[in-house]
PDB file of C-alpha atoms in Angstrom:
ATOM      1  CA  UNK A  11     105.675 105.986 110.401  1.00 83.00           C
ATOM      2  CA  UNK A  12     103.049 104.592 113.118  1.00 89.00           C
ATOM      3  CA  UNK A  13      99.327 103.125 112.597  1.00 90.00           C
ATOM      4  CA  UNK A  14      97.984 102.927 116.031  1.00 93.00           C
ATOM      5  CA  UNK A  15      93.913 101.128 115.142  1.00 92.00           C
ATOM      6  CA  UNK A  16      91.253 100.452 116.769  1.00 93.00           C
ATOM      7  CA  UNK A  17      89.051  97.537 116.727  1.00 92.00           C
ATOM      8  CA  UNK A  18      85.218  98.508 115.463  1.00 92.00           C
ATOM      9  CA  UNK A  19      81.506  97.413 116.069  1.00 90.00           C
ATOM     10  CA  UNK A  20      80.915  96.484 112.379  1.00 87.00           C
ATOM     11  CA  UNK A  21      77.531  98.666 113.522  1.00 84.00           C
ATOM     12  CA  UNK A  22      78.607 101.941 112.251  1.00 85.00           C
ATOM     13  CA  UNK A  23      81.901 101.425 112.738  1.00 87.00           C
ATOM     14  CA  UNK A  24      82.232 102.643 115.951  1.00 88.00           C
ATOM     15  CA  UNK A  25      85.529 102.222 118.464  1.00 89.00           C
ATOM     16  CA  UNK A  26      83.809 100.749 121.020  1.00 88.00           C
ATOM     17  CA  UNK A  27      85.786  97.573 122.107  1.00 90.00           C
ATOM     18  CA  UNK A  28      88.726  97.069 124.254  1.00 94.00           C
ATOM     19  CA  UNK A  29      91.186  96.316 121.757  1.00 95.00           C
ATOM     20  CA  UNK A  30      93.885  98.064 120.632  1.00 96.00           C
ATOM     21  CA  UNK A  31      96.164  97.873 117.187  1.00 96.00           C
ATOM     22  CA  UNK A  32      99.355  99.475 117.029  1.00 96.00           C
ATOM     23  CA  UNK A  33     101.573  99.146 113.867  1.00 96.00           C
ATOM     24  CA  UNK A  34     104.897 100.066 114.487  1.00 95.00           C
ATOM     25  CA  UNK A  35     108.099  99.541 111.712  1.00 94.00           C
ATOM     26  CA  UNK A  36     109.555  96.532 113.601  1.00 94.00           C
ATOM     27  CA  UNK A  37     106.291  94.737 115.596  1.00 95.00           C
ATOM     28  CA  UNK A  38     102.675  94.081 115.636  1.00 96.00           C
ATOM     29  CA  UNK A  39     101.065  94.724 119.153  1.00 96.00           C
ATOM     30  CA  UNK A  40      97.353  93.917 120.141  1.00 95.00           C
ATOM     31  CA  UNK A  41      96.467  94.830 123.372  1.00 96.00           C
ATOM     32  CA  UNK A  42      92.661  93.181 124.518  1.00 95.00           C
ATOM     33  CA  UNK A  43      90.454  93.875 127.211  1.00 94.00           C
ATOM     34  CA  UNK A  44      88.939  95.327 129.873  1.00 92.00           C
ATOM     35  CA  UNK A  45      89.613  93.710 133.125  1.00 94.00           C
ATOM     36  CA  UNK A  46      91.896  91.114 131.957  1.00 95.00           C
ATOM     37  CA  UNK A  47      94.312  92.879 129.506  1.00 94.00           C
ATOM     38  CA  UNK A  48      95.973  90.429 127.430  1.00 95.00           C
ATOM     39  CA  UNK A  49      98.874  92.167 125.161  1.00 95.00           C
ATOM     40  CA  UNK A  50     100.477  90.109 122.276  1.00 93.00           C
ATOM     41  CA  UNK A  51     103.627  91.298 119.801  1.00 93.00           C
ATOM     42  CA  UNK A  52     104.832  90.200 116.809  1.00 94.00           C
ATOM     43  CA  UNK A  53     108.347  90.977 115.425  1.00 94.00           C
ATOM     44  CA  UNK A  54     107.971  92.587 111.555  1.00 94.00           C
ATOM     45  CA  UNK A  55     110.505  89.816 110.156  1.00 93.00           C
ATOM     46  CA  UNK A  56     108.379  87.727 111.437  1.00 93.00           C
ATOM     47  CA  UNK A  57     105.247  88.142 108.763  1.00 94.00           C
ATOM     48  CA  UNK A  58     105.165  85.729 105.861  1.00 92.00           C
ATOM     49  CA  UNK A  59     102.101  86.921 104.279  1.00 93.00           C
ATOM     50  CA  UNK A  60      99.473  89.714 105.023  1.00 96.00           C
ATOM     51  CA  UNK A  61      95.527  89.283 103.315  1.00 97.00           C
ATOM     52  CA  UNK A  62      92.982  92.284 103.186  1.00 97.00           C
ATOM     53  CA  UNK A  63      89.199  90.892 103.520  1.00 97.00           C
ATOM     54  CA  UNK A  64      86.068  93.544 103.333  1.00 97.00           C
ATOM     55  CA  UNK A  65      82.430  92.041 104.249  1.00 95.00           C
ATOM     56  CA  UNK A  66      79.654  93.575 102.181  1.00 96.00           C
ATOM     57  CA  UNK A  67      78.860  95.361 105.907  1.00 94.00           C
ATOM     58  CA  UNK A  68      82.664  96.146 106.574  1.00 95.00           C
ATOM     59  CA  UNK A  69      82.503  97.922 102.887  1.00 95.00           C
ATOM     60  CA  UNK A  70      79.623 100.114 103.757  1.00 94.00           C
ATOM     61  CA  UNK A  71      81.153 101.581 106.944  1.00 94.00           C
ATOM     62  CA  UNK A  72      84.885 101.514 105.293  1.00 94.00           C
ATOM     63  CA  UNK A  73      86.674  99.020 107.229  1.00 96.00           C
ATOM     64  CA  UNK A  74      88.744  95.802 106.653  1.00 96.00           C
ATOM     65  CA  UNK A  75      90.048  92.861 108.001  1.00 97.00           C
ATOM     66  CA  UNK A  76      93.350  92.711 107.947  1.00 97.00           C
ATOM     67  CA  UNK A  77      94.998  89.162 108.335  1.00 97.00           C
ATOM     68  CA  UNK A  78      98.728  87.979 108.938  1.00 96.00           C
ATOM     69  CA  UNK A  79     100.168  85.253 108.440  1.00 95.00           C
ATOM     70  CA  UNK A  80     103.468  84.489 110.776  1.00 92.00           C
ATOM     71  CA  UNK A  81     106.105  82.333 112.146  1.00 89.00           C
ATOM     72  CA  UNK A  82     105.051  83.811 115.384  1.00 86.00           C
ATOM     73  CA  UNK A  83     104.785  80.582 118.232  1.00 87.00           C
ATOM     74  CA  UNK A  84     101.664  81.958 119.988  1.00 85.00           C
ATOM     75  CA  UNK A  85      99.981  83.478 117.057  1.00 86.00           C
ATOM     76  CA  UNK A  86     100.374  81.620 113.979  1.00 92.00           C
ATOM     77  CA  UNK A  87      97.620  83.885 112.227  1.00 94.00           C
ATOM     78  CA  UNK A  88      97.257  87.646 113.498  1.00 93.00           C
ATOM     79  CA  UNK A  89      93.827  88.992 113.005  1.00 95.00           C
ATOM     80  CA  UNK A  90      93.589  93.471 112.670  1.00 96.00           C
ATOM     81  CA  UNK A  91      89.466  92.673 112.784  1.00 95.00           C
ATOM     82  CA  UNK A  92      87.122  95.656 111.396  1.00 95.00           C
ATOM     83  CA  UNK A  93      89.507  98.333 111.004  1.00 96.00           C
ATOM     84  CA  UNK A  94      89.839 101.834 109.204  1.00 94.00           C
ATOM     85  CA  UNK A  95      92.661 102.280 106.274  1.00 93.00           C
ATOM     86  CA  UNK A  96      92.804  98.680 106.336  1.00 96.00           C
ATOM     87  CA  UNK A  97      94.269  99.004 102.902  1.00 96.00           C
ATOM     88  CA  UNK A  98      96.988 101.274 104.242  1.00 95.00           C
ATOM     89  CA  UNK A  99      97.700  98.992 106.948  1.00 96.00           C
ATOM     90  CA  UNK A 100      98.185  96.413 104.705  1.00 96.00           C
ATOM     91  CA  UNK A 101     100.631  97.815 102.709  1.00 96.00           C
ATOM     92  CA  UNK A 102     102.668  99.581 105.526  1.00 96.00           C
ATOM     93  CA  UNK A 103     102.717  95.652 107.044  1.00 96.00           C
ATOM     94  CA  UNK A 104     103.927  94.393 103.872  1.00 95.00           C
ATOM     95  CA  UNK A 105     106.839  96.698 103.120  1.00 95.00           C
ATOM     96  CA  UNK A 106     108.246  96.872 106.609  1.00 95.00           C
ATOM     97  CA  UNK A 107     108.309  93.222 107.198  1.00 93.00           C
ATOM     98  CA  UNK A 108     110.247  92.814 103.960  1.00 92.00           C
ATOM     99  CA  UNK A 109     112.773  95.243 104.947  1.00 93.00           C
ATOM    100  CA  UNK A 110     112.712  93.998 108.835  1.00 92.00           C
ATOM    101  CA  UNK A 111     113.460  90.922 106.611  1.00 90.00           C
ATOM    102  CA  UNK A 112     116.042  92.093 104.835  1.00 90.00           C
ATOM    103  CA  UNK A 113     117.699  93.793 107.329  1.00 89.00           C
ATOM    104  CA  UNK A 114     118.021  90.839 109.932  1.00 86.00           C
ATOM    105  CA  UNK A 115     119.181  88.989 106.814  1.00 81.00           C
ATOM    106  CA  UNK A 116     116.411  86.223 107.255  1.00 76.00           C
ATOM    107  CA  UNK A 117     114.650  86.488 103.555  1.00 65.00           C
ATOM    108  CA  UNK A 118     113.519  83.036 102.944  1.00 63.00           C
ATOM    109  CA  UNK A 119     113.238  82.088  98.674  1.00 55.00           C
ATOM    110  CA  UNK A 120     111.376  79.547  97.859  1.00 52.00           C
ATOM    111  CA  UNK A 121     112.062  78.364  94.236  1.00 51.00           C
ATOM    112  CA  UNK A 122     108.799  75.795  92.559  1.00 56.00           C
ATOM    113  CA  UNK A 123     110.221  74.836  89.318  1.00 59.00           C
ATOM    114  CA  UNK A 124     107.131  74.425  87.017  1.00 57.00           C
ATOM    115  CA  UNK A 125     108.664  70.985  86.070  1.00 57.00           C
ATOM    116  CA  UNK A 126     108.591  72.573  82.327  1.00 55.00           C
ATOM    117  CA  UNK A 127     112.024  71.531  80.269  1.00 51.00           C
ATOM    118  CA  UNK A 128     113.006  72.995  77.080  1.00 52.00           C
ATOM    119  CA  UNK A 129     114.922  72.099  74.580  1.00 49.00           C
ATOM    120  CA  UNK A 130     118.362  73.490  76.196  1.00 48.00           C
ATOM    121  CA  UNK A 131     117.717  71.657  79.480  1.00 49.00           C
ATOM    122  CA  UNK A 132     116.842  68.604  77.850  1.00 46.00           C
ATOM    123  CA  UNK A 133     120.205  69.091  76.226  1.00 47.00           C
ATOM    124  CA  UNK A 134     122.360  69.962  79.264  1.00 47.00           C
TER     125      UNK A 134
END
């Protein structure tokens, strides 16, 4: 499965920008620019967290902004700005990034103790 979305104007959600987002099962690619084109890639296994935000104007025109927090050197915060189907894209990225981490065996587990010790813990 693959998503191809364009950055849109906030005004009526029209796609008159020169930024294209391609989200595949293993990679996110951002192509930006008309005269000078910049292509930025990020592997899915590097995506650590995903955030969806939608302002009132974005909600009116059924748009959203998906922010990917990554371990990528060039872009630790990847933003897919003013895109349609933002919720579906966010869910797809979360699912595929988890699968990619499991496939590459790069799963990071964080054990944060609550600090509360029960009576059973104190006895040991």
